[in-house]
Coordinates of C-alpha atoms in Angstrom, one line a residue:
Chain A
M998 CA 42.0 -6.2 -46.5
I999 CA 44.3 -5.8 -43.5
T1000 CA 46.7 -2.9 -43.9
K1001 CA 50.1 -2.5 -42.3
E1002 CA 48.6 0.2 -40.1
V1003 CA 45.9 -2.2 -38.7
V1004 CA 48.6 -4.7 -37.9
E1005 CA 50.6 -2.0 -36.1
H1006 CA 47.6 -1.0 -34.1
V1007 CA 46.7 -4.6 -33.1
A1008 CA 50.3 -5.3 -32.3
W1009 CA 50.3 -2.2 -30.0
L1010 CA 47.1 -3.4 -28.3
A1011 CA 48.7 -6.7 -27.6
R1012 CA 52.0 -5.1 -26.7
I1013 CA 53.9 -7.0 -29.3
K1014 CA 56.9 -5.6 -31.1
L1015 CA 57.0 -6.5 -34.8
S1016 CA 59.7 -6.0 -37.4
E1017 CA 58.9 -4.3 -40.7
E1018 CA 59.0 -7.7 -42.5
E1019 CA 56.7 -9.2 -39.9
K1020 CA 54.2 -6.4 -40.3
E1021 CA 54.0 -7.0 -44.1
K1022 CA 53.8 -10.8 -43.6
F1023 CA 51.1 -10.6 -40.9
A1024 CA 49.1 -8.1 -43.0
R1025 CA 49.1 -10.7 -45.9
Q1026 CA 48.3 -13.6 -43.6
L1027 CA 45.6 -11.9 -41.6
S1028 CA 43.9 -10.7 -44.8
K1029 CA 43.9 -14.3 -46.0
I1030 CA 42.3 -15.5 -42.7
L1031 CA 39.7 -12.8 -42.9
E1032 CA 38.8 -14.0 -46.4
Y1033 CA 38.0 -17.4 -44.9
F1034 CA 35.8 -15.8 -42.3
N1035 CA 34.0 -13.9 -45.1
M1036 CA 33.3 -17.3 -46.7
I1037 CA 31.9 -18.6 -43.4
S1038 CA 29.8 -15.4 -43.0
N1039 CA 28.0 -16.2 -46.2
V1040 CA 26.5 -19.3 -44.7
D1041 CA 22.8 -18.7 -43.7
T1042 CA 22.8 -19.1 -39.9
S1043 CA 19.5 -17.3 -39.2
N1044 CA 17.9 -20.4 -37.8
V1045 CA 20.9 -21.5 -35.7
E1046 CA 21.5 -20.8 -32.1
P1047 CA 24.8 -19.0 -31.5
T1048 CA 27.5 -21.3 -30.0
F1049 CA 29.0 -19.5 -27.1
H1050 CA 30.7 -22.6 -25.8
V1051 CA 31.7 -25.9 -27.4
V1052 CA 30.9 -28.0 -24.4
E1053 CA 27.2 -28.6 -23.6
L1054 CA 27.4 -27.4 -20.1
H1055 CA 25.7 -24.6 -18.3
N1056 CA 25.3 -23.3 -14.7
V1057 CA 28.6 -24.4 -13.3
F1058 CA 28.6 -22.8 -9.8
R1059 CA 30.4 -22.8 -6.5
D1060 CA 29.0 -21.9 -3.2
D1061 CA 30.0 -18.6 -1.5
E1062 CA 32.5 -20.4 0.8
E1063 CA 35.8 -19.1 1.7
K1064 CA 39.0 -20.9 0.8
E1065 CA 42.5 -20.3 1.9
S1066 CA 44.5 -17.7 -0.1
L1067 CA 48.1 -17.8 -1.0
P1068 CA 50.6 -16.4 1.6
Q1069 CA 51.8 -12.9 0.7
E1070 CA 55.5 -13.9 0.3
V1071 CA 54.5 -16.6 -2.2
V1072 CA 52.5 -14.0 -4.2
L1073 CA 55.2 -11.4 -4.2
K1074 CA 57.7 -14.0 -5.5
S1075 CA 56.0 -13.6 -9.0
A1076 CA 56.5 -9.8 -8.9
R1077 CA 59.7 -8.3 -10.2
E1078 CA 59.6 -5.7 -7.5
S1079 CA 57.6 -5.2 -4.4
E1080 CA 57.4 -2.7 -1.5
D1081 CA 55.7 -3.1 1.9
G1082 CA 53.7 -6.1 0.6
F1083 CA 52.5 -4.3 -2.5
V1084 CA 53.5 -5.2 -6.1
K1085 CA 55.6 -2.3 -7.5
A1086 CA 54.6 -1.2 -11.0
P1087 CA 55.3 1.7 -13.3
R1088 CA 53.1 4.7 -12.9
I1089 CA 50.6 5.1 -15.7
L1090 CA 47.8 7.6 -15.8
Chain B
M1449 CA 10.9 25.9 -6.8
A1450 CA 13.5 26.2 -9.5
T1451 CA 14.1 23.0 -11.5
G1452 CA 17.8 23.8 -11.9
R1453 CA 17.4 22.9 -15.6
D1454 CA 19.3 24.8 -18.2
E1455 CA 16.4 25.5 -20.5
G1456 CA 17.3 25.1 -24.2
L1457 CA 20.7 23.6 -23.5
D1458 CA 19.4 20.1 -23.8
V1459 CA 21.7 18.7 -21.1
K1460 CA 21.7 14.9 -21.2
I1461 CA 23.4 12.9 -18.4
G1462 CA 23.8 9.2 -18.2
L1463 CA 25.6 7.3 -15.4
E1464 CA 27.6 4.1 -15.2
V1465 CA 27.5 2.9 -11.6
H1466 CA 29.7 0.2 -10.2
V1467 CA 28.2 -1.5 -7.1
Q1468 CA 30.3 -3.9 -5.2
L1469 CA 28.4 -6.9 -3.9
T1470 CA 29.8 -6.5 -0.4
A1471 CA 27.5 -9.0 1.3
L1472 CA 29.3 -11.8 -0.5
K1473 CA 31.9 -13.7 1.5
T1474 CA 34.1 -14.5 -1.5
K1475 CA 35.1 -13.2 -4.8
L1476 CA 33.2 -13.7 -8.1
F1477 CA 35.2 -16.5 -9.5
C1478 CA 37.3 -17.9 -6.7
G1479 CA 37.1 -18.7 -3.0
C1480 CA 39.3 -15.9 -1.8
S1481 CA 37.7 -13.6 0.8
A1482 CA 36.1 -10.6 -0.6
N1483 CA 36.5 -8.8 2.7
Y1484 CA 39.6 -7.0 1.7
R1485 CA 39.2 -3.7 3.6
G1486 CA 41.8 -3.3 6.3
M1487 CA 43.7 -6.4 5.2
P1488 CA 47.4 -6.4 4.5
P1489 CA 48.0 -6.1 0.8
N1490 CA 48.2 -9.2 -1.4
T1491 CA 47.0 -11.6 1.3
L1492 CA 43.7 -12.5 -0.3
T1493 CA 44.7 -13.9 -3.7
C1494 CA 45.0 -17.2 -5.4
P1495 CA 46.1 -18.5 -8.8
I1496 CA 42.6 -17.8 -10.2
C1497 CA 42.3 -14.1 -9.2
L1498 CA 45.9 -13.5 -10.0
G1499 CA 45.3 -14.9 -13.5
H1500 CA 47.9 -17.6 -13.5
P1501 CA 47.9 -19.8 -16.6
G1502 CA 46.0 -23.1 -16.4
T1503 CA 43.5 -21.9 -13.8
L1504 CA 39.7 -21.9 -14.3
P1505 CA 37.3 -19.4 -12.8
V1506 CA 34.1 -20.9 -11.2
L1507 CA 31.1 -18.6 -10.8
N1508 CA 29.8 -17.7 -7.3
R1509 CA 26.1 -18.7 -7.3
K1510 CA 25.2 -16.2 -4.7
A1511 CA 26.7 -13.4 -6.7
V1512 CA 24.3 -14.2 -9.5
E1513 CA 21.4 -14.2 -7.0
H1514 CA 22.4 -10.9 -5.5
A1515 CA 22.7 -9.4 -9.0
M1516 CA 19.2 -10.8 -9.8
M1517 CA 17.8 -9.1 -6.8
V1518 CA 19.2 -5.8 -7.9
A1519 CA 17.8 -6.4 -11.4
L1520 CA 14.3 -7.2 -10.0
A1521 CA 14.4 -4.1 -7.8
L1522 CA 15.3 -1.9 -10.8
N1523 CA 12.5 -3.4 -12.9
S1524 CA 15.1 -4.8 -15.3
S1525 CA 14.3 -7.8 -17.3
I1526 CA 16.6 -10.7 -16.5
S1527 CA 18.1 -12.7 -19.4
R1528 CA 17.1 -16.3 -19.6
Q1529 CA 20.7 -17.1 -20.6
M1530 CA 23.6 -14.8 -19.8
I1531 CA 27.2 -15.2 -20.8
F1532 CA 30.5 -13.7 -19.8
F1533 CA 32.9 -11.8 -22.2
R1534 CA 36.5 -10.9 -22.0
K1535 CA 37.4 -7.2 -22.1
N1536 CA 41.0 -7.0 -23.2
Y1537 CA 43.3 -4.2 -22.2
F1538 CA 46.6 -3.8 -20.4
Y1539 CA 46.7 -1.9 -17.2
V1540 CA 48.6 -2.5 -13.9
D1541 CA 45.3 -3.2 -12.0
L1542 CA 44.4 -6.1 -14.3
P1543 CA 46.4 -9.3 -13.5
K1544 CA 45.1 -11.3 -16.5
N1545 CA 45.3 -8.4 -19.0
F1546 CA 41.6 -8.9 -19.5
Q1547 CA 38.6 -8.3 -17.3
I1548 CA 35.8 -10.9 -17.2
S1549 CA 32.8 -8.8 -17.8
Q1550 CA 29.6 -8.9 -19.9
Y1551 CA 28.7 -7.3 -23.2
D1552 CA 25.5 -6.4 -25.0
K1553 CA 26.9 -6.5 -28.5
A1554 CA 28.5 -9.1 -30.7
G1555 CA 26.0 -11.7 -29.5
G1556 CA 26.7 -10.9 -25.8
V1557 CA 23.9 -11.2 -23.3
P1558 CA 24.3 -9.3 -20.0
L1559 CA 22.5 -10.2 -16.8
S1560 CA 19.6 -7.9 -17.5
T1561 CA 18.3 -5.2 -19.8
G1562 CA 15.9 -2.3 -19.5
G1563 CA 14.3 -1.2 -16.3
W1564 CA 13.8 2.1 -14.4
V1565 CA 14.4 3.9 -11.1
E1566 CA 11.9 6.4 -9.8
F1567 CA 13.0 9.0 -7.3
A1568 CA 12.2 12.5 -6.0
V1569 CA 14.1 15.6 -6.8
N1570 CA 13.0 18.6 -4.7
G1571 CA 9.6 17.1 -4.4
E1572 CA 9.2 16.4 -8.1
K1573 CA 9.1 12.8 -9.3
K1574 CA 11.7 11.7 -11.8
K1575 CA 12.1 8.4 -13.7
V1576 CA 15.4 7.3 -15.1
R1577 CA 15.6 4.3 -17.4
I1578 CA 18.1 1.6 -17.0
R1579 CA 19.9 0.3 -20.1
R1580 CA 21.5 -2.8 -18.7
I1581 CA 23.0 -4.4 -15.6
Q1582 CA 26.0 -6.6 -15.9
L1583 CA 28.2 -8.7 -13.6
E1584 CA 32.0 -8.3 -13.7
E1585 CA 35.1 -8.5 -11.6
D1586 CA 36.7 -5.6 -9.8
P1587 CA 40.3 -4.8 -10.7
A1588 CA 43.1 -4.5 -8.2
R1589 CA 43.5 -1.5 -6.0
L1590 CA 46.2 1.0 -6.8
T1591 CA 47.9 3.4 -4.5
Y1592 CA 50.5 6.0 -5.1
P1593 CA 53.2 6.7 -2.5
G1594 CA 53.1 10.4 -1.7
T1595 CA 50.4 11.8 -4.0
I1596 CA 48.9 10.7 -7.3
T1597 CA 50.6 13.6 -9.1
T1598 CA 54.0 13.4 -7.7
S1599 CA 54.5 9.6 -7.2
S1600 CA 56.9 8.0 -9.7
Y1601 CA 55.5 4.5 -9.3
T1602 CA 52.3 2.6 -8.5
L1603 CA 51.7 0.1 -5.7
V1604 CA 49.3 -2.7 -6.5
D1605 CA 47.2 -4.7 -4.1
F1606 CA 45.5 -7.6 -5.7
N1607 CA 43.2 -8.3 -2.8
R1608 CA 40.4 -6.4 -4.5
A1609 CA 41.0 -8.1 -7.9
G1610 CA 38.1 -10.4 -8.7
V1611 CA 35.6 -9.0 -6.2
A1612 CA 32.1 -9.2 -7.6
L1613 CA 30.9 -5.9 -9.2
L1614 CA 27.7 -4.9 -10.8
E1615 CA 27.8 -2.4 -13.5
I1616 CA 24.5 -0.5 -13.8
V1617 CA 24.2 1.7 -16.9
T1618 CA 21.4 4.2 -17.3
E1619 CA 19.9 5.9 -20.3
P1620 CA 20.9 9.6 -20.7
D1621 CA 17.7 10.6 -18.9
M1622 CA 19.0 13.1 -16.4
E1623 CA 19.0 16.8 -17.1
T1624 CA 20.7 18.3 -14.1
P1625 CA 23.6 17.3 -11.8
E1626 CA 21.0 17.4 -9.0
E1627 CA 19.0 14.6 -10.7
A1628 CA 22.1 12.5 -11.0
Y1629 CA 22.8 13.0 -7.3
F1630 CA 19.3 12.0 -6.2
F1631 CA 19.4 9.0 -8.6
L1632 CA 22.5 7.7 -6.9
Q1633 CA 21.0 8.3 -3.5
K1634 CA 18.0 6.2 -4.5
L1635 CA 20.1 3.5 -6.0
R1636 CA 22.2 3.3 -2.9
S1637 CA 19.1 3.1 -0.7
I1638 CA 17.8 0.2 -2.9
V1639 CA 21.0 -1.9 -2.8
E1640 CA 21.2 -1.3 0.9
H1641 CA 17.7 -2.3 1.6
L1642 CA 18.4 -5.4 -0.5
G1643 CA 21.3 -6.1 1.8
V1644 CA 23.6 -6.8 -1.2
S1645 CA 25.9 -3.8 -0.7
S1646 CA 26.8 -1.6 2.2
E1647 CA 27.6 2.1 2.1
N1648 CA 29.6 1.6 5.2
M1649 CA 32.4 0.5 3.0
Q1650 CA 34.6 3.0 1.2
G1651 CA 34.5 2.6 -2.6
S1652 CA 31.6 0.2 -2.6
M1653 CA 29.8 2.4 -5.1
R1654 CA 31.8 4.1 -7.8
C1655 CA 30.5 6.1 -10.7
D1656 CA 31.4 7.4 -14.2
A1657 CA 29.2 10.0 -15.8
N1658 CA 28.4 10.8 -19.4
I1659 CA 27.2 14.3 -20.3
S1660 CA 26.4 16.1 -23.5
I1661 CA 24.9 19.4 -24.2
K1662 CA 23.3 20.8 -27.3
G1663 CA 25.5 20.4 -30.3
G1664 CA 28.4 18.9 -28.4
A1665 CA 29.6 15.3 -28.3
R1666 CA 29.3 12.9 -25.4
V1667 CA 32.0 13.5 -22.7
E1668 CA 32.8 10.7 -20.2
I1669 CA 34.0 11.7 -16.8
K1670 CA 35.9 9.0 -14.8
N1671 CA 37.4 8.7 -11.4
I1672 CA 34.6 10.3 -9.4
S1673 CA 34.8 9.0 -5.9
S1674 CA 31.7 10.4 -4.1
F1675 CA 28.1 11.3 -4.9
R1676 CA 28.9 14.9 -4.0
D1677 CA 31.7 14.9 -6.5
V1678 CA 29.4 13.5 -9.2
R1679 CA 27.3 16.6 -8.7
R1680 CA 30.4 18.9 -8.7
A1681 CA 32.0 17.2 -11.7
L1682 CA 28.8 17.5 -13.7
Q1683 CA 28.3 21.2 -12.7
Y1684 CA 31.9 21.8 -13.8
E1685 CA 31.4 20.1 -17.1
I1686 CA 28.2 22.0 -17.9
I1687 CA 30.0 25.3 -17.3
R1688 CA 33.0 24.2 -19.4
Q1689 CA 30.8 23.0 -22.3
K1690 CA 28.7 26.1 -22.2
Q1691 CA 31.8 28.2 -22.5
L1692 CA 32.9 26.2 -25.5
L1693 CA 29.4 26.8 -27.1
R1694 CA 29.6 30.5 -26.4
R1695 CA 32.9 30.7 -28.2
G1696 CA 31.3 29.0 -31.2
G1697 CA 32.9 25.6 -30.5
A1698 CA 31.5 22.4 -29.1
A1699 CA 32.7 19.6 -26.8
K1700 CA 34.4 16.8 -28.6
Q1701 CA 34.0 13.2 -27.7
E1702 CA 36.6 12.3 -25.1
T1703 CA 37.2 10.9 -21.7
R1704 CA 38.0 13.3 -18.9
H1705 CA 39.3 12.6 -15.4
W1706 CA 37.8 14.3 -12.3
D1707 CA 40.7 15.9 -10.4
E1708 CA 39.3 15.9 -6.9
D1709 CA 42.0 18.2 -5.5
R1710 CA 41.5 20.9 -8.0
Q1711 CA 37.8 20.2 -8.5
I1712 CA 38.0 20.3 -12.3
T1713 CA 37.9 17.7 -15.1
V1714 CA 41.0 17.1 -17.1
S1715 CA 41.3 15.6 -20.6
L1716 CA 42.9 12.2 -20.5
R1717 CA 44.0 12.3 -24.1
V1718 CA 43.6 8.6 -24.6
K1719 CA 42.1 7.4 -27.8
E1720 CA 40.4 4.2 -27.0
T1721 CA 37.6 2.9 -29.0
E1722 CA 35.3 0.1 -28.1
S1723 CA 36.8 -2.2 -30.7
D1724 CA 40.2 -1.9 -29.1
Y1725 CA 38.8 -4.0 -26.2
R1726 CA 38.4 -6.9 -28.5
Y1727 CA 35.5 -8.3 -26.6
F1728 CA 34.9 -12.0 -27.1
P1729 CA 33.0 -14.7 -25.2
E1730 CA 34.9 -16.0 -22.2
P1731 CA 35.8 -19.6 -23.1
D1732 CA 36.6 -20.5 -19.5
L1733 CA 33.0 -20.0 -18.3
V1734 CA 29.9 -21.7 -19.5
P1735 CA 26.6 -19.9 -20.1
V1736 CA 24.3 -19.3 -17.2
K1737 CA 20.7 -20.3 -17.7
I1738 CA 18.2 -18.5 -15.5
S1739 CA 14.9 -20.2 -15.2
E1740 CA 11.6 -18.7 -14.3
E1741 CA 11.6 -20.8 -11.1
W1742 CA 15.0 -19.4 -10.1
I1743 CA 13.8 -15.9 -10.6
S1744 CA 10.6 -16.5 -8.6
E1745 CA 12.7 -18.1 -5.8
V1746 CA 14.9 -15.1 -5.6
A1747 CA 12.0 -12.7 -5.9
S1748 CA 10.3 -14.4 -2.9
K1749 CA 13.3 -13.7 -0.8
M1750 CA 13.4 -10.0 -1.6
P1751 CA 13.3 -7.7 1.5
E1752 CA 11.2 -4.5 1.7
L1753 CA 12.4 -1.9 -0.8
P1754 CA 12.5 1.9 -0.1
D1755 CA 9.3 2.6 -2.1
D1756 CA 7.3 0.0 -0.1
R1757 CA 8.8 1.3 3.1
R1758 CA 7.9 4.8 2.2
E1759 CA 4.3 3.8 1.8
R1760 CA 4.4 1.9 5.0
F1761 CA 5.8 4.9 6.8
T1762 CA 2.9 7.1 5.7
S1763 CA 0.3 4.5 6.7
D1764 CA 1.9 3.2 9.9
Y1765 CA 3.3 6.3 11.3
G1766 CA 1.0 8.8 9.7
I1767 CA 3.8 11.1 8.5
P1768 CA 3.5 13.0 5.2
E1769 CA 4.8 11.5 2.0
Y1770 CA 7.6 14.0 1.7
D1771 CA 8.9 13.1 5.1
A1772 CA 8.7 9.4 4.3
T1773 CA 10.6 9.9 1.1
V1774 CA 13.4 11.8 2.8
L1775 CA 13.6 9.2 5.6
T1776 CA 13.7 6.2 3.3
S1777 CA 16.3 7.7 1.0
N1778 CA 18.9 6.2 3.3
K1779 CA 18.5 2.8 4.9
K1780 CA 20.4 3.8 8.1
I1781 CA 18.2 6.9 8.5
A1782 CA 15.0 4.8 7.9
D1783 CA 16.2 2.2 10.4
F1784 CA 17.0 5.0 12.9
F1785 CA 13.6 6.5 12.5
E1786 CA 11.8 3.2 13.2
E1787 CA 14.0 2.5 16.2
C1788 CA 13.2 6.0 17.6
C1789 CA 9.4 5.4 17.0
K1790 CA 9.6 2.3 19.2
L1791 CA 10.9 4.6 22.0
Y1792 CA 8.8 7.6 21.5
P1793 CA 5.0 8.1 20.8
N1794 CA 5.2 11.0 18.4
P1795 CA 6.5 9.9 14.9
K1796 CA 5.9 13.3 13.3
K1797 CA 8.1 15.0 15.9
V1798 CA 10.8 12.3 15.5
A1799 CA 10.6 12.8 11.7
N1800 CA 10.9 16.6 12.0
W1801 CA 13.9 16.4 14.3
I1802 CA 15.7 13.9 12.1
M1803 CA 15.0 15.8 8.9
S1804 CA 15.7 19.4 10.0
D1805 CA 18.3 18.9 12.7
L1806 CA 20.0 15.5 12.5
L1807 CA 20.4 15.4 8.7
R1808 CA 21.3 19.1 8.4
N1809 CA 24.0 18.8 11.0
I1810 CA 25.3 15.6 9.4
N1811 CA 25.5 17.4 6.1
E1812 CA 27.1 20.5 7.6
T1813 CA 29.8 18.6 9.4
G1814 CA 30.5 16.4 6.4
I1815 CA 30.1 13.2 8.5
D1816 CA 28.7 10.3 6.5
V1817 CA 25.4 9.0 7.8
A1818 CA 27.1 5.6 8.0
E1819 CA 29.6 7.0 10.5
M1820 CA 26.9 8.7 12.6
S1821 CA 27.5 7.7 16.3
I1822 CA 24.3 8.9 17.9
T1823 CA 22.0 6.1 18.9
A1824 CA 18.2 6.1 18.8
E1825 CA 18.1 5.9 22.6
Q1826 CA 20.3 9.0 22.9
F1827 CA 18.3 10.9 20.3
I1828 CA 15.0 10.1 22.0
D1829 CA 16.6 11.1 25.4
L1830 CA 17.2 14.5 23.9
L1831 CA 13.5 14.8 22.8
K1832 CA 12.4 13.7 26.3
M1833 CA 14.7 16.3 27.9
I1834 CA 12.7 18.9 26.0
D1835 CA 9.4 17.4 27.0
E1836 CA 10.4 17.4 30.6
E1837 CA 11.5 21.0 30.3
L1838 CA 15.0 20.3 31.3
I1839 CA 16.2 22.1 28.2
S1840 CA 14.6 24.4 25.7
G1841 CA 14.0 23.4 22.1
K1842 CA 16.6 26.0 21.1
I1843 CA 19.2 24.6 23.4
A1844 CA 18.3 21.1 22.2
K1845 CA 19.3 22.1 18.6
R1846 CA 22.7 23.3 19.9
V1847 CA 23.1 20.1 22.0
L1848 CA 22.4 17.9 19.0
R1849 CA 24.9 19.7 16.8
E1850 CA 27.5 19.4 19.5
A1851 CA 26.7 15.7 20.0
I1852 CA 27.1 15.0 16.3
R1853 CA 30.3 16.9 16.0
T1854 CA 32.0 15.4 19.0
G1855 CA 30.4 12.0 19.3
R1856 CA 29.3 12.6 22.8
S1857 CA 25.7 11.7 23.9
P1858 CA 23.3 14.7 24.1
R1859 CA 22.8 14.0 27.8
K1860 CA 26.6 14.2 28.3
V1861 CA 26.8 17.5 26.3
V1862 CA 24.0 19.0 28.5
E1863 CA 25.9 17.9 31.6
D1864 CA 29.4 18.9 30.4
E1865 CA 28.3 22.4 29.3
G1866 CA 25.8 23.0 32.1
L1867 CA 22.9 23.6 29.7
L1868 CA 20.0 22.5 31.9
K1869 CA 17.2 25.0 31.7
I1870 CA 16.9 27.4 34.6
S1871 CA 13.3 27.2 35.9
D1872 CA 14.1 28.3 39.4
E1873 CA 12.2 31.6 39.9
K1874 CA 14.6 32.9 42.6
M1875 CA 17.6 32.3 40.4
I1876 CA 16.0 34.0 37.4
A1877 CA 14.9 36.9 39.7
K1878 CA 18.6 37.4 40.7
I1879 CA 19.6 37.6 37.0
V1880 CA 16.7 39.9 36.2
D1881 CA 18.0 42.2 39.0
E1882 CA 21.4 42.3 37.4
V1883 CA 20.0 43.1 34.0
F1884 CA 17.8 45.9 35.5
H1885 CA 20.8 47.4 37.1
E1886 CA 22.8 47.3 33.9
F1887 CA 20.1 48.7 31.6
E1888 CA 18.3 51.3 33.6
G1889 CA 17.2 53.2 30.5
A1890 CA 15.6 50.1 29.0
V1891 CA 13.8 49.5 32.3
A1892 CA 12.3 53.0 32.1
D1893 CA 11.2 52.4 28.5
A1894 CA 9.8 49.0 29.3
K1895 CA 7.1 50.5 31.5
R1896 CA 5.6 52.0 28.3
D1897 CA 7.0 50.0 25.5
R1898 CA 6.6 46.2 25.1
K1899 CA 9.6 46.1 22.8
A1900 CA 11.9 47.1 25.6
V1901 CA 10.5 44.1 27.6
N1902 CA 11.7 41.8 24.9
F1903 CA 15.1 43.5 25.0
L1904 CA 15.3 42.7 28.8
V1905 CA 14.2 39.1 28.2
G1906 CA 16.9 38.9 25.6
Q1907 CA 19.5 40.2 28.0
V1908 CA 18.6 37.5 30.6
M1909 CA 18.9 34.9 27.8
R1910 CA 22.3 36.3 26.9
K1911 CA 23.5 36.1 30.5
T1912 CA 22.2 32.5 30.9
R1913 CA 23.3 31.4 27.4
G1914 CA 19.7 30.8 26.5
R1915 CA 19.1 28.5 29.5
A1916 CA 16.5 30.6 31.4
D1917 CA 12.9 29.5 31.0
P1918 CA 11.4 32.2 28.7
E1919 CA 8.0 32.1 30.3
I1920 CA 9.2 32.4 33.9
T1921 CA 11.7 35.1 32.8
N1922 CA 8.9 37.1 31.2
K1923 CA 6.7 36.7 34.2
V1924 CA 9.5 37.8 36.6
I1925 CA 10.4 40.9 34.5
L1926 CA 6.7 42.0 34.3
S1927 CA 6.1 41.7 38.0
K1928 CA 9.4 43.5 38.8
L1929 CA 8.4 46.3 36.4
E1930 CA 5.1 46.6 38.3
E1931 CA 7.0 47.0 41.6
K1932 CA 9.0 49.9 40.2

C-alpha cells in the first residue's frame, strides 16, 4: 500500500511538484501497480537467471582512444548562467 | 611500542576509497580526454558525459583491465559477469542526475568482492579485508568563488565528469586512525606500482571513513582530502564520540563533513537512506563477462607489487625487512632508492639516509614526496662529499634539509653557504689560537680536565659553524695545550 507520504517523498526525490489531488491519485495508481508486481513476485524464478538486459549482448567496449570534445562555447550555451568558462549553479552543501 | 588502541572502546574503522584511474587517456564511457588537470573548464566534454538525451555510453575496455589489476593486487575475487547500476540523486556535480556505478544488492554484481591488504603499522603486521571494488564515473568538479563558506554560488567544471573511478570498500577492520593512515599508504603504493593511478595528481585518491565506537552507531565522515586529514578526522571523531559516551549518550548514525579549516567534523543534517538512491540496472550498458582467460591475460601483465619488491630489496640489497618496508611504502621512494644504489655501493647507507634524513625532512617541510626535487645523482653526490671528507656527516644533514627546503642541489648549498669542511691544519690552528685567547680560564682547566678540552673543541666548532674537522681540531688543541 502506497501512502500519500510515500508519494510525497518519491516526488521530492524526483524534484516533481504534485497537487493534493495528484498525490491521492498517484498513491492509488502506484498501489495498484505494486499489486501487479506482487503477483509477479509469486512466480517461482529460483531456476531462472536474472535478466539484466533485454538484448542478448555483452562486452561492448571501445578502445582508450581520444576523440574530440565539444568547444566550450557550445557547452555553455546549454547552461542558464556561466562565469569564466564555468557553469554557474546554486550553492548547495 | 604503544599500539595506539583505545582498549575496551571497540573502535571500528572502515574506509571507502576512490581511486582515479589516471593512466587512462579517456573517460570511462566516452572518448573525451581524462587528462583534465590544468585544462580550461568545460573543454573536455561531449553529449555522453554531459548526459544529453539520446546518447549511449560505451565502456572503456582498458578501464576494466586496470580495475581488474587492482582487484588482483588486492586479492579480490573478480566477478565472472559484472553489471552497471544507476545511482539516482540530484546534485550540481551530476549532469545526468544519476551516476553510473555498481551495486552489490538488488541483484547487482560489482567488479569484485572480498580480498585483503596487508601492511605494517609501527613494525606490526596488520591485515584489512576488502568488501568490494567497483567501477564508476567521477562527478564534475565544483569550485566556490571566494571560500566554500562565504560563496553564494557554485562554479561547475564538467571536465572531470565521467572520468573512471574505482571505489574500494573495506570491512571495518581498522582500530586506530594510524592503521587507516598506513592502509591508505599501502593502497597508494599498490596502485602506483600497478601504474594505474599516480599520486602526482591532486585528488586522484579520495577517501570517506566510517567509524563506530562501543555502543554508538556508525558515523560516516566525508570530504577528507588528504591521508593526513583522514588520520586527523578520525582522531577528532574518536574524541567526540568518547565525550558523548562519557555523558551517557552515544553517537547517532549520521554523515559528517570534515571541515579542513577548522579541523573538526560537522553534522551534515541530511537524511538520505540507501533506498533513496533508487538503484536499478543501467539499461544503456550491457553486462560485462570476464572470462578466466581474460583474467590470466591481465594477470600476466602485472608489474612488480610492493610486497614482492620488499622481498627483492632484502635479498638483492641485503637491507633489513623494516627498511625495505618503509622504502616500498611509496613507489617514488622505492624508485629513488634503486637509482641511488646504481650510483653508490652501500645500499644500507643509502637506506639509512633516505629513511632518517630525506623522509624526515620531507615530512617536516610538508612537501609531498611526489614534488620532491632532489635527484638520485644529487643525493649520492652528498654521500660522496661525506666520504671524501669535504663535509662532515653533521653538516650533510643540514645541507640536505636546506636542499629539500629550497630545491637547490646539495652541492650548490655547500658552495653557496661555504660549508666545505676545514681540514687545513694551519687554518684550524689560527682559530684555536683565537679560542684560547677568549677562554683563558678554560685553557687552564683543560690541562687537568678532559671535559674542558671538549668545551674548547665546541668553541672551535661554533666559530666555524661546525665545519672544522673534529679530529684535526682535537689534535691541534691537545698539542697546543702541551706547549703551554
